[in-house]
Structures are given as structure tokens and as C-alpha cells.
Tab-separated table of C-alpha atoms and ligand atoms in Angstrom:
chain	number	residue	atom	x	y	z
A	1189	MET	CA	112.600	98.247	126.583
A	1190	PRO	CA	114.799	98.907	129.584
A	1191	LYS	CA	114.956	96.167	132.145
A	1192	ILE	CA	113.815	97.510	135.476
A	1193	GLU	CA	114.506	95.218	138.340
A	1194	GLU	CA	114.907	96.241	141.950
A	1195	THR	CA	115.123	99.926	141.198
A	1196	PHE	CA	113.439	102.347	138.895
A	1197	ARG	CA	115.206	105.084	136.954
A	1198	PRO	CA	112.750	107.692	135.657
A	1199	SER	CA	115.097	108.433	132.769
A	1200	GLU	CA	114.565	104.883	131.537
A	1201	VAL	CA	110.865	105.362	130.953
A	1202	LYS	CA	110.072	105.264	127.282
A	1203	ARG	CA	106.676	103.629	126.954
A	1204	VAL	CA	103.768	104.983	128.947
A	1205	ALA	CA	100.251	103.534	129.142
A	1206	PHE	CA	97.193	105.300	130.545
A	1207	HIS	CA	93.883	104.036	131.768
A	1208	THR	CA	90.958	106.155	132.913
A	1209	PHE	CA	88.013	105.307	135.097
A	1210	GLY	CA	84.945	107.440	135.639
A	1211	CYS	CA	83.545	110.540	134.076
A	1212	LYS	CA	84.305	112.669	131.034
A	1213	LEU	CA	86.184	115.071	133.267
A	1214	ASN	CA	88.590	112.317	134.246
A	1215	GLN	CA	88.993	111.388	130.580
A	1216	SER	CA	89.844	114.972	129.765
A	1217	GLU	CA	92.375	115.065	132.595
A	1218	THR	CA	94.048	111.848	131.454
A	1219	ALA	CA	94.279	113.336	127.979
A	1220	THR	CA	95.963	116.394	129.479
A	1221	ILE	CA	98.580	114.271	131.266
A	1222	ALA	CA	99.097	112.002	128.251
A	1223	HIS	CA	99.568	115.056	126.056
A	1224	GLN	CA	102.344	116.283	128.371
A	1225	PHE	CA	104.142	112.949	128.013
A	1226	ASP	CA	103.578	112.863	124.265
A	1227	GLU	CA	105.050	116.335	123.846
A	1228	HIS	CA	108.162	115.250	125.726
A	1229	GLY	CA	108.821	112.364	123.403
A	1230	TYR	CA	107.425	109.445	125.379
A	1231	GLU	CA	105.708	106.716	123.447
A	1232	ILE	CA	102.063	106.336	124.464
A	1233	VAL	CA	101.029	102.694	124.262
A	1234	ASP	CA	97.818	100.807	124.838
A	1235	ILE	CA	97.036	99.809	128.412
A	1236	ASP	CA	97.085	96.149	127.366
A	1237	ASP	CA	100.628	96.436	126.012
A	1238	PRO	CA	103.948	96.158	127.874
A	1239	ALA	CA	105.019	99.538	129.246
A	1240	ASP	CA	107.644	101.099	131.503
A	1241	LEU	CA	105.103	103.284	133.263
A	1242	TYR	CA	101.402	102.706	133.850
A	1243	VAL	CA	99.255	105.646	134.870
A	1244	ILE	CA	95.880	104.647	136.282
A	1245	ASN	CA	93.569	107.630	136.669
A	1246	THR	CA	90.905	106.526	139.105
A	1247	CYS	CA	87.331	107.280	140.123
A	1248	THR	CA	85.807	106.708	143.554
A	1249	VAL	CA	82.087	107.382	143.298
A	1250	THR	CA	81.307	103.766	144.212
A	1251	HIS	CA	82.983	100.740	145.775
A	1252	LYS	CA	82.817	99.183	142.353
A	1253	ALA	CA	84.923	101.988	140.875
A	1254	ASP	CA	87.572	101.367	143.545
A	1255	ALA	CA	87.537	97.633	142.875
A	1256	LYS	CA	87.916	98.174	139.127
A	1257	ALA	CA	90.976	100.353	139.739
A	1258	ARG	CA	92.575	97.696	141.948
A	1259	SER	CA	91.952	95.061	139.350
A	1260	GLN	CA	93.447	97.264	136.595
A	1261	ILE	CA	96.586	97.827	138.698
A	1262	ARG	CA	97.046	94.060	139.044
A	1263	ARG	CA	96.396	93.554	135.366
A	1264	ALA	CA	99.066	96.102	134.404
A	1265	LEU	CA	101.565	94.396	136.695
A	1266	ARG	CA	100.799	91.024	135.137
A	1267	ILE	CA	101.644	92.472	131.721
A	1268	SER	CA	104.837	94.215	132.855
A	1269	PRO	CA	105.812	93.059	136.352
A	1270	ASP	CA	108.755	95.482	136.556
A	1271	ALA	CA	106.901	98.525	135.331
A	1272	PHE	CA	106.468	101.605	137.437
A	1273	VAL	CA	102.840	102.089	138.477
A	1274	ALA	CA	101.368	105.488	139.282
A	1275	VAL	CA	97.840	105.516	140.651
A	1276	VAL	CA	96.299	108.967	140.482
A	1277	GLY	CA	92.995	110.812	140.810
A	1278	CYS	CA	89.908	110.531	142.984
A	1279	TYR	CA	90.391	107.077	144.540
A	1280	ALA	CA	94.047	107.987	145.192
A	1281	GLU	CA	92.805	111.078	146.978
A	1282	TYR	CA	90.089	109.271	148.910
A	1283	ASN	CA	91.933	106.205	150.098
A	1284	PRO	CA	95.687	106.298	149.399
A	1285	GLU	CA	96.411	103.783	152.151
A	1286	GLU	CA	94.252	101.139	150.526
A	1287	ILE	CA	96.062	101.629	147.223
A	1288	ALA	CA	99.438	101.627	148.956
A	1289	SER	CA	98.691	98.170	150.288
A	1290	ILE	CA	98.680	96.760	146.749
A	1291	LYS	CA	102.043	95.237	146.009
A	1292	GLY	CA	103.569	96.816	142.932
A	1293	VAL	CA	102.180	100.350	143.267
A	1294	ASP	CA	104.989	102.913	143.291
A	1295	LEU	CA	103.413	106.329	143.283
A	1296	ILE	CA	100.059	107.670	144.471
A	1297	LEU	CA	98.987	111.159	143.470
A	1298	GLY	CA	95.774	112.977	144.342
A	1299	VAL	CA	93.529	115.035	142.100
A	1300	GLU	CA	95.836	118.035	141.823
A	1301	GLU	CA	99.198	116.317	142.160
A	1302	LYS	CA	98.500	114.053	139.205
A	1303	PHE	CA	99.271	116.900	136.825
A	1304	LYS	CA	102.796	117.056	138.271
A	1305	LEU	CA	103.639	113.478	137.327
A	1306	LEU	CA	105.773	114.364	134.329
A	1307	ASP	CA	107.640	117.089	136.248
A	1308	MET	CA	108.323	114.667	139.047
A	1309	LEU	CA	109.797	112.136	136.656
A	1310	ALA	CA	111.833	114.773	134.850
A	1311	ASN	CA	113.220	116.212	138.099
A	1312	GLU	CA	114.110	112.808	139.389
A	1313	SER	CA	115.912	112.059	136.121
A	1314	LYS	CA	117.991	115.200	136.390
A	1315	GLY	CA	118.936	114.445	139.988
A	1316	GLU	CA	119.859	110.880	139.037
A	1317	ARG	CA	117.792	109.667	141.901
A	1318	VAL	CA	116.661	106.116	141.727
A	1319	TRP	CA	113.362	105.072	143.251
A	1320	GLN	CA	113.286	101.771	144.978
A	1321	LYS	CA	110.537	99.554	143.729
A	1322	ASN	CA	108.052	98.550	146.423
A	1323	PRO	CA	107.144	97.261	149.007
A	1324	THR	CA	105.798	100.710	149.932
A	1325	PRO	CA	105.180	103.557	147.531
A	1326	GLU	CA	107.879	106.186	147.744
A	1327	ILE	CA	105.548	109.077	147.320
A	1328	MET	CA	102.013	109.429	148.436
A	1329	LEU	CA	100.548	112.829	147.829
A	1330	ALA	CA	96.923	113.224	148.583
A	1331	CYS	CA	96.092	116.546	150.170
A	1332	ASP	CA	93.113	117.894	151.979
A	1333	ALA	CA	90.729	118.707	149.192
A	1334	GLY	CA	89.528	121.727	151.143
A	1335	ASP	CA	92.721	123.489	150.039
A	1336	TYR	CA	91.962	123.065	146.379
A	1337	ARG	CA	91.092	126.372	144.867
A	1338	SER	CA	93.280	126.201	141.813
A	1339	MET	CA	92.170	125.158	138.398
A	1340	GLU	CA	94.558	123.045	136.365
A	1341	SER	CA	95.143	125.189	133.319
A	1342	THR	CA	97.060	122.719	131.172
A	1343	PRO	CA	94.667	122.405	128.281
A	1344	THR	CA	93.475	119.171	126.771
A	1345	LEU	CA	94.255	120.070	123.231
A	1346	GLU	CA	94.352	116.601	121.750
A	1347	MET	CA	92.755	113.288	122.522
A	1348	GLU	CA	94.179	110.177	120.980
A	1349	GLY	CA	91.899	108.596	118.395
A	1350	LYS	CA	88.991	110.928	119.060
A	1351	THR	CA	87.297	113.486	116.916
A	1352	ARG	CA	85.822	115.420	119.811
A	1353	ILE	CA	87.488	116.851	122.838
A	1354	PHE	CA	86.376	117.210	126.430
A	1355	LEU	CA	87.287	120.710	127.516
A	1356	LYS	CA	87.481	121.101	131.276
A	1357	ILE	CA	86.041	124.454	132.257
A	1358	GLN	CA	85.114	123.773	135.871
A	1359	ASP	CA	86.184	121.579	138.777
A	1360	GLY	CA	84.888	120.782	142.267
A	1361	CYS	CA	81.422	121.181	143.729
A	1362	ASP	CA	79.742	123.089	146.565
A	1363	TYR	CA	76.430	121.224	146.481
A	1364	ASN	CA	77.011	118.727	149.270
A	1365	CYS	CA	74.566	116.026	148.137
A	1366	SER	CA	74.335	113.617	151.057
A	1367	PHE	CA	75.552	110.533	149.141
A	1368	CYS	CA	78.425	112.126	147.264
A	1369	ILE	CA	82.098	111.953	148.183
A	1370	ILE	CA	83.216	114.114	145.268
A	1371	PRO	CA	83.203	117.531	147.033
A	1372	SER	CA	85.547	116.193	149.703
A	1373	VAL	CA	87.770	114.580	147.070
A	1374	ARG	CA	87.848	117.327	144.460
A	1375	GLY	CA	87.182	120.333	146.677
A	1376	GLY	CA	84.900	123.309	146.141
A	1377	GLY	CA	83.705	124.689	142.828
A	1378	ARG	CA	86.088	126.734	140.696
A	1379	ALA	CA	86.130	127.812	137.089
A	1380	LEU	CA	88.678	128.301	134.343
A	1381	PRO	CA	88.435	132.027	133.455
A	1382	LEU	CA	86.465	132.659	130.280
A	1383	PRO	CA	89.384	134.178	128.303
A	1384	GLN	CA	91.387	130.988	128.925
A	1385	VAL	CA	88.436	128.830	127.933
A	1386	VAL	CA	88.163	130.768	124.678
A	1387	ASP	CA	91.919	130.489	124.010
A	1388	GLN	CA	91.881	126.758	124.591
A	1389	ALA	CA	88.811	126.275	122.421
A	1390	GLN	CA	90.499	128.281	119.675
A	1391	GLN	CA	93.560	126.028	119.806
A	1392	ILE	CA	91.389	122.932	119.747
A	1393	VAL	CA	89.672	124.177	116.595
A	1394	GLU	CA	93.072	124.964	115.053
A	1395	ASN	CA	94.147	121.402	115.874
A	1396	GLY	CA	91.360	120.198	113.607
A	1397	TYR	CA	88.716	119.025	116.063
A	1398	LYS	CA	85.096	119.463	115.089
A	1399	GLU	CA	83.405	119.058	118.458
A	1400	ILE	CA	84.089	120.369	121.949
A	1401	VAL	CA	82.316	118.880	124.962
A	1402	LEU	CA	82.267	121.214	127.961
A	1403	THR	CA	83.037	119.278	131.117
A	1404	GLY	CA	83.355	119.794	134.834
A	1405	VAL	CA	82.151	118.292	138.097
A	1406	ASN	CA	79.200	120.662	138.346
A	1407	THR	CA	79.465	122.572	135.080
A	1408	GLY	CA	76.207	124.434	135.596
A	1409	THR	CA	77.724	126.302	138.560
A	1410	TYR	CA	80.524	127.738	136.396
A	1411	LEU	CA	81.351	131.221	137.719
A	1412	ASP	CA	84.685	132.843	136.978
A	1413	GLU	CA	86.332	135.821	138.669
A	1414	ASN	CA	84.560	138.223	136.308
A	1415	GLU	CA	81.190	136.699	137.113
A	1416	ASN	CA	80.901	134.960	133.781
A	1417	GLN	CA	78.488	132.044	133.966
A	1418	LEU	CA	78.000	128.915	131.908
A	1419	ILE	CA	75.688	130.734	129.511
A	1420	ASP	CA	78.481	133.246	128.780
A	1421	VAL	CA	80.871	130.396	128.003
A	1422	VAL	CA	78.331	128.753	125.699
A	1423	GLN	CA	77.558	132.047	123.993
A	1424	ARG	CA	81.217	132.831	123.317
A	1425	LEU	CA	82.268	129.377	122.187
A	1426	SER	CA	79.297	128.817	119.924
A	1427	GLY	CA	80.334	131.998	118.098
A	1428	LEU	CA	83.897	130.790	117.636
A	1429	PRO	CA	84.779	130.641	113.937
A	1430	GLY	CA	85.423	127.074	112.815
A	1431	LEU	CA	83.799	125.320	115.774
A	1432	GLU	CA	81.250	123.023	114.202
A	1433	ARG	CA	79.819	121.485	117.347
A	1434	LEU	CA	79.580	122.431	120.989
A	1435	ARG	CA	78.104	119.946	123.442
A	1436	LEU	CA	77.323	120.385	127.117
A	1437	SER	CA	77.954	117.438	129.374
A	1438	SER	CA	76.017	117.118	132.596
A	1439	VAL	CA	74.156	120.183	133.928
A	1440	GLU	CA	72.275	120.037	137.227
A	1441	PRO	CA	68.537	120.605	136.637
A	1442	ASP	CA	68.432	123.684	138.886
A	1443	ARG	CA	71.081	125.263	136.632
A	1444	MET	CA	69.295	124.716	133.336
A	1445	SER	CA	67.779	128.173	132.940
A	1446	ASP	CA	65.288	129.305	130.291
A	1447	ASP	CA	67.994	131.469	128.728
A	1448	LEU	CA	70.403	128.546	128.465
A	1449	ARG	CA	67.747	126.305	126.895
A	1450	GLN	CA	66.867	129.085	124.470
A	1451	LEU	CA	70.500	129.528	123.475
A	1452	ILE	CA	70.997	125.797	122.911
A	1453	ALA	CA	67.887	125.688	120.747
A	1454	GLU	CA	68.804	128.799	118.723
A	1455	ARG	CA	72.406	128.108	117.771
A	1456	PRO	CA	72.773	125.412	115.149
A	1457	ASN	CA	76.249	124.396	116.325
A	1458	ILE	CA	75.127	123.692	119.917
A	1459	CYS	CA	74.086	120.070	120.202
A	1460	ALA	CA	70.447	119.346	121.031
A	1461	HIS	CA	71.524	117.038	123.803
A	1462	LEU	CA	70.835	117.539	127.494
A	1463	HIS	CA	72.224	115.431	130.290
A	1464	LEU	CA	70.297	116.298	133.440
A	1465	PRO	CA	71.143	114.192	136.500
A	1466	LEU	CA	67.856	112.975	137.969
A	1467	GLN	CA	69.083	110.603	140.702
A	1468	HIS	CA	65.566	109.775	141.877
A	1469	GLY	CA	61.876	110.022	141.013
A	1470	SER	CA	60.646	110.292	144.599
A	1471	ASN	CA	60.651	113.711	146.228
A	1472	ARG	CA	61.064	112.079	149.615
A	1473	ILE	CA	64.365	110.537	148.510
A	1474	LEU	CA	65.480	113.647	146.628
A	1475	GLY	CA	65.059	115.517	149.910
A	1476	LYS	CA	67.171	112.997	151.804
A	1477	MET	CA	69.753	113.218	149.061
A	1478	ARG	CA	69.773	117.019	149.495
A	1479	ARG	CA	69.222	117.496	145.789
A	1480	ARG	CA	68.299	121.059	144.833
A	1481	TYR	CA	65.155	120.322	142.816
A	1482	ARG	CA	62.062	118.173	143.017
A	1483	ILE	CA	60.517	116.103	140.281
A	1484	GLU	CA	58.013	118.847	139.331
A	1485	ARG	CA	60.894	121.189	138.555
A	1486	TYR	CA	62.762	118.487	136.680
A	1487	ARG	CA	59.722	117.734	134.533
A	1488	GLU	CA	59.215	121.406	133.799
A	1489	VAL	CA	62.844	121.812	132.685
A	1490	VAL	CA	62.522	118.860	130.320
A	1491	GLU	CA	59.136	119.853	128.925
A	1492	ARG	CA	60.255	123.397	128.202
A	1493	ALA	CA	63.410	122.133	126.528
A	1494	PHE	CA	61.407	119.774	124.341
A	1495	GLU	CA	59.021	122.557	123.309
A	1496	LEU	CA	62.082	124.205	121.771
A	1497	MET	CA	63.934	121.039	120.671
A	1498	PRO	CA	61.404	118.262	120.083
A	1499	ASN	CA	64.047	115.840	118.824
A	1500	ALA	CA	66.635	116.447	121.538
A	1501	GLY	CA	68.611	113.673	123.188
A	1502	LEU	CA	67.994	113.460	126.926
A	1503	GLY	CA	70.176	111.550	129.361
A	1504	ALA	CA	70.147	111.221	133.134
A	1505	ASP	CA	72.011	109.646	136.033
A	1506	VAL	CA	69.695	107.626	138.243
A	1507	MET	CA	70.524	105.968	141.537
A	1508	VAL	CA	68.952	102.884	143.040
A	1509	GLY	CA	69.165	101.728	146.631
A	1510	PHE	CA	69.643	105.033	148.446
A	1511	PRO	CA	69.122	104.408	152.203
A	1512	GLY	CA	65.430	104.241	153.019
A	1513	GLU	CA	64.344	103.692	149.405
A	1514	THR	CA	61.145	101.642	149.515
A	1515	ASP	CA	59.472	99.669	146.721
A	1516	ASP	CA	57.077	102.570	146.430
A	1517	ASP	CA	59.923	105.092	146.010
A	1518	PHE	CA	61.510	102.905	143.404
A	1519	ALA	CA	58.198	102.540	141.551
A	1520	LYS	CA	57.939	106.345	141.503
A	1521	THR	CA	61.350	106.537	139.820
A	1522	CYS	CA	60.272	104.067	137.131
A	1523	GLN	CA	56.967	105.873	136.547
A	1524	PHE	CA	58.664	109.223	136.326
A	1525	ILE	CA	61.170	107.952	133.778
A	1526	GLU	CA	58.408	106.287	131.745
A	1527	GLY	CA	56.700	109.640	131.380
A	1528	LEU	CA	59.623	111.568	129.874
A	1529	PRO	CA	61.465	111.180	126.557
A	1530	PHE	CA	64.780	109.916	127.925
A	1531	SER	CA	67.160	108.538	125.333
A	1532	TYR	CA	69.510	106.872	127.820
A	1533	LEU	CA	70.094	106.483	131.549
A	1534	HIS	CA	73.260	105.983	133.548
A	1535	VAL	CA	72.114	103.693	136.321
A	1536	PHE	CA	74.144	103.721	139.539
A	1537	THR	CA	73.777	101.559	142.560
A	1538	TYR	CA	74.094	103.503	145.797
A	1539	SER	CA	77.481	102.915	147.362
A	1540	ARG	CA	78.118	103.720	151.002
A	1541	ARG	CA	81.077	106.109	151.108
A	1542	GLN	CA	82.600	106.839	154.503
A	1543	GLY	CA	82.690	110.573	155.049
A	1544	THR	CA	79.285	111.227	153.506
A	1545	ASP	CA	76.151	111.901	155.555
A	1546	ALA	CA	74.191	109.176	153.788
A	1547	ALA	CA	76.639	106.555	155.066
A	1548	SER	CA	75.161	106.885	158.550
A	1549	LEU	CA	71.497	106.914	157.511
A	1550	ASP	CA	69.210	104.126	158.656
A	1551	GLY	CA	67.558	101.823	156.163
A	1552	GLN	CA	70.579	100.761	154.105
A	1553	VAL	CA	69.163	98.649	151.282
A	1554	ASP	CA	70.296	95.021	151.006
A	1555	PRO	CA	72.443	93.905	148.040
A	1556	GLN	CA	69.743	91.677	146.467
A	1557	THR	CA	67.301	94.577	146.349
A	1558	HIS	CA	70.034	96.790	144.876
A	1559	GLN	CA	70.605	94.234	142.193
A	1560	ARG	CA	66.951	93.699	141.377
A	1561	ARG	CA	66.145	97.402	141.149
A	1562	SER	CA	69.254	98.084	139.146
A	1563	PHE	CA	68.295	95.342	136.684
A	1564	VAL	CA	64.764	96.741	136.275
A	1565	LEU	CA	66.114	100.223	135.644
A	1566	ARG	CA	68.708	99.022	133.148
A	1567	GLN	CA	65.974	97.244	131.231
A	1568	LEU	CA	63.919	100.407	131.253
A	1569	SER	CA	66.930	102.366	130.067
A	1570	LYS	CA	67.433	99.924	127.212
A	1571	ARG	CA	63.811	100.251	126.127
A	1572	LYS	CA	63.952	104.046	126.312
A	1573	ARG	CA	67.101	103.954	124.200
A	1574	GLN	CA	65.422	101.773	121.601
A	1575	GLU	CA	62.363	104.020	121.483
A	1576	PHE	CA	64.617	107.020	120.986
A	1577	LEU	CA	66.535	105.326	118.181
A	1578	ASP	CA	63.268	104.236	116.557
A	1579	ARG	CA	62.106	107.859	116.569
A	1580	GLN	CA	65.247	108.750	114.627
A	1581	THR	CA	64.820	106.242	111.813
A	1582	GLY	CA	63.831	107.773	108.484
A	1583	ARG	CA	65.439	111.108	109.372
A	1584	VAL	CA	68.505	112.621	107.768
A	1585	GLN	CA	70.911	113.846	110.450
A	1586	ASP	CA	74.425	115.229	110.473
A	1587	VAL	CA	76.926	112.736	111.874
A	1588	LEU	CA	80.475	113.359	113.087
A	1589	PHE	CA	82.484	110.234	112.288
A	1590	GLU	CA	85.113	108.580	114.479
A	1591	PRO	CA	87.747	106.076	113.321
A	1592	GLY	CA	85.603	102.896	113.771
A	1593	ASP	CA	87.181	99.452	113.501
A	1594	GLY	CA	89.411	100.466	110.582
A	1595	ARG	CA	87.991	97.799	108.256
A	1596	THR	CA	84.271	97.324	107.945
A	1597	PHE	CA	82.441	100.235	109.506
A	1598	LEU	CA	82.635	103.746	110.845
A	1599	ASP	CA	80.808	105.001	113.906
A	1600	GLY	CA	79.707	108.529	114.538
A	1601	TRP	CA	77.340	110.638	116.583
A	1602	THR	CA	74.407	112.822	115.709
A	1603	ASP	CA	74.067	116.094	117.554
A	1604	ASN	CA	71.262	114.594	119.689
A	1605	TYR	CA	73.609	111.754	120.663
A	1606	ALA	CA	72.475	108.782	118.654
A	1607	ARG	CA	75.287	106.463	117.642
A	1608	VAL	CA	75.279	105.847	113.901
A	1609	ARG	CA	77.176	103.221	111.927
A	1610	VAL	CA	77.922	103.287	108.189
A	1611	PRO	CA	80.114	101.156	105.907
A	1612	TYR	CA	83.811	102.005	106.239
A	1613	GLN	CA	84.904	105.054	104.248
A	1614	PRO	CA	88.135	106.512	105.634
A	1615	GLU	CA	87.598	109.897	104.036
A	1616	LEU	CA	84.662	110.451	106.397
A	1617	ILE	CA	86.734	110.267	109.587
A	1618	ASN	CA	86.545	113.507	111.552
A	1619	GLU	CA	84.044	114.878	109.059
A	1620	ILE	CA	80.415	115.818	109.564
A	1621	HIS	CA	78.135	114.378	106.889
A	1622	PRO	CA	74.389	114.043	106.513
A	1623	VAL	CA	73.270	110.461	106.930
A	1624	ARG	CA	69.907	108.821	106.279
A	1625	LEU	CA	69.128	106.809	109.406
A	1626	GLU	CA	67.723	103.554	108.140
A	1627	ARG	CA	67.238	101.102	110.950
A	1628	ARG	CA	68.046	100.309	114.527
A	1629	GLU	CA	70.471	97.670	115.624
A	1630	GLU	CA	71.583	96.958	119.172
A	1631	GLY	CA	72.361	100.382	120.671
A	1632	HIS	CA	72.942	102.204	117.390
A	1633	LEU	CA	71.459	103.094	114.025
A	1634	LEU	CA	72.562	101.893	110.636
A	1635	GLY	CA	72.735	104.680	108.110
A	1636	ALA	CA	73.641	105.649	104.572
A	1637	VAL	CA	75.714	108.734	103.821
A	1638	VAL	CA	73.441	110.987	101.774
A	1639	GLN	CA	76.118	113.001	100.056
A	1640	LYS	CA	77.989	109.916	98.829
A	1641	GLN	CA	74.819	108.436	97.394
A	1642	MET	CA	74.058	111.664	95.566
A	1643	GLU	CA	77.573	111.818	94.117
A	1644	ALA	CA	77.318	108.224	92.989
A	1645	ALA	CA	73.896	108.785	91.400
B	2649	LIG	S1	76.074	118.060	142.460
B	2649	LIG	FE1	75.847	116.555	144.124
B	2649	LIG	S2	76.212	114.606	143.076
B	2649	LIG	FE2	77.068	116.166	141.736
B	2649	LIG	S3	79.241	116.322	142.328
B	2649	LIG	FE3	78.104	117.885	143.496
B	2649	LIG	S4	77.648	116.894	145.447
B	2649	LIG	FE4	78.187	115.252	143.980
């Protein structure tokens, strides 16, 4: 490994480590950047290993996300004190000055600039320029997100160690929910044109992946220049020869149309898994959040989906502690969740983000109440998860297997998003096999591969 002391020569970078915070979209974007480095001969190493360059792709939906990024930066510098550190993504866009104040950070790139990281290194290498290591980052590029109308078209064609790929088809959001900083960080909604989506999906299938997960900031608002909508994307991709599974990530409830539900239910290779952000179970709070549905509409969407797919997986994002949330509002959220067949919840604690309208609302909830409500909701989520897994036991379901721990077991996912574990059999990795789901353990199901049993019999 080259010794980097006072200065940094981009040409000396050999080992690059990546770490991602936040959503599936961010994961897909890290994979895109890592793929660029991989193709150019860099060695991709684990984030806990010594490296010449650390790339931290950040999230900024909450204060906690920011704090986690800062702690990861310090951790990387403890492992390799002389390494070059690039902090990129949403937090870099939102608060570059705060990141710049961390000793050891060299480069800060916003949500669009992050895709230029490799080019920047390559250009610097050619010009023989040498960056000085700290105290202040040499380059800080975080632009006004309002300018962002482009759609990064570098495809995520491979993801290290994964059997499914997050395909980014959409970015940005025009919804303007009162608590959310994302539209001002990632800009307005835009879509990757359908022909490009199809091309990328085709390449992913040719690269041997079995499952594509469609991702974006507000995927349900997908609209390309030829007026193709999300349903057109789903229709085309589910007809793609060789694609065994297509999964939708989050879709806003107001965008889950009857036609889309029908299509998901009809096509066997579209996963029976819906993730519908709920955020709250009180209409009063939903109104203050400027969400585009009310609980009656949400319930209707779920009930209609379950008429068509009674064994579907159903996930939701739920927020506690929005300004003005009373005990009664919180109780409404719990009651609402109790009444629907959720299989998991992503529980978020409201985080006051400067630049959002909710930051100036009266009635900010105190930290103890945040904590208590968050705990109650996490417990509820756990119980809902267990009930869902219990409903699966005794069934035979197709499972797509991932690498597992490499010794004792393999993990995989059913199409309705139950995690399944079987004894280690390497030949099953990246294969879809029917599995008898035998019993629930903490957070997953133990199963037996049906086909193997039959062959052995
Ligand atoms: S839909 Fe609302 S919560 Fe989701 S990214 Fe857009 S503004 Fe944020």
C-alpha cells in the first residue's frame, strides 16, 4: 500500500472502500460508483479494512443519519489515518460545511457530483497534481439542488455479494412533504427513459441476476419524456425474457393505482410485496405533514391489494414525534397499524431539518416522548413481523438464496419478503428454489429445500 503522508497522489490509490447510509436508492448509487472503480482496476475492499480511499455515501433524513456518517468518517480515519476520504451524497449536499469541519475529510461531493469521483481522480492523475491533505477539503461541490434535472445514467449492473440488484429508474421528488429535506437535497422528480431502463434491465439479466428491485426517491411518480409511467416500466420489465423476479420498492399510496395492483397480482414474476409509506395514522397529522392521502384511502389501497394477493408482504415507513403529535394521535397510529396486515415497519423518529416547513411548527415533541413512542412502535412492528412469519409457516414458497455466512447456513427471500434460512448448500446461491417453511426464529423462518429432499428420497 502506498504511504500517503502530507500529500495525496490520486495515481497512488489502489484500494478503495465504500460505505452507504440510507435508502435502497443510495445503495444502488454506491454500487454504480463502486462498479466504475472496479472496472478501472481498483481493488474494492471492506470498509473495515485499510484502504487508500474511503468513499462514504451519506443520507440526511435525520440528525441521526448525519451523526452516523460523522462517526463512520472518524472510524475510517482510525483504520487508515493517511487515507483520502471522500464524503458524498445527501448529507454532503445538505451541510458540506459541517462535514468540512471534520479533520481528515478531503473531498465533499453532492448528489450529482458523486458520480464524477472516478473522473476527478483520473484527471488529477494525468495532470500530476497532488492534493494537499487537510486541514480543509480541497474540493467542495454541493450545488443548488433546484438545478438538478439530469438523471445519472450510469447503470448499476452489478452489486458485490448480492443476488438482486437495485435499479434506479427515478430520482428527486416534487411532493414537498412538510418534514422532508429530500426535495431540496435531491431536486425535483425525473425519470430514466423507459428504453434505457429496459436496456439496463436486459444487461442485469445477462449478468446473471435473478431479481431487480425498482428504486427511486418517489418511484410512483415515474414519468419519462414519452409519458411512460411506472406501470409501463413494470409491464415491460416483467415481460423481459430471463427476469425471474421484479420487485417494487417504496410507492406512495396515492400512486398505487388499481391497474398497478392488478398487474402485480397477475404476473407471477412480480413480487407480492408492497411498501407503502404510511408516516402516520392520524389524519390531522397527515394534513400537517402535507401527505397526499388520508388513512381511509390508505386502508382502501391495502384492502384491495390483499383481495388480489392475500399472502402479500406489506411494509411501511412510520414517523413518531411529528410536531403537535399528541398521545391521542399516536394512539391512532398504533390502532391503525393493528388493523392491517403489515409484515414490517420502518420506524423513524421525527428529526427537525432546517429548511423544511415543519422545523418552524409549534409543538415540537420532547426527546423522552420521541423515545417512548418509538419504542412502542418498534415493539408493535416486531409483533406484526412475527405474526406475518407465523402465517407463512407450513407453506412452500420460492426462495432466492444469497451467499449467507459461507459455512453453516444460507439466507434468502421469498417473493413476499420473508427472510428464510436453510442449511448451507453452496449450489443454491443465486438460485430460486421451493422451500418448506417450517418454523419461525428471530426475524426469519427456518426452512427445508423441497427439491433437495425429493432428490434425496
Ligand atoms: S414523497 Fe414526501 S417524504 Fe417522500 S421524498 Fe417526497 S417529499 Fe420526501
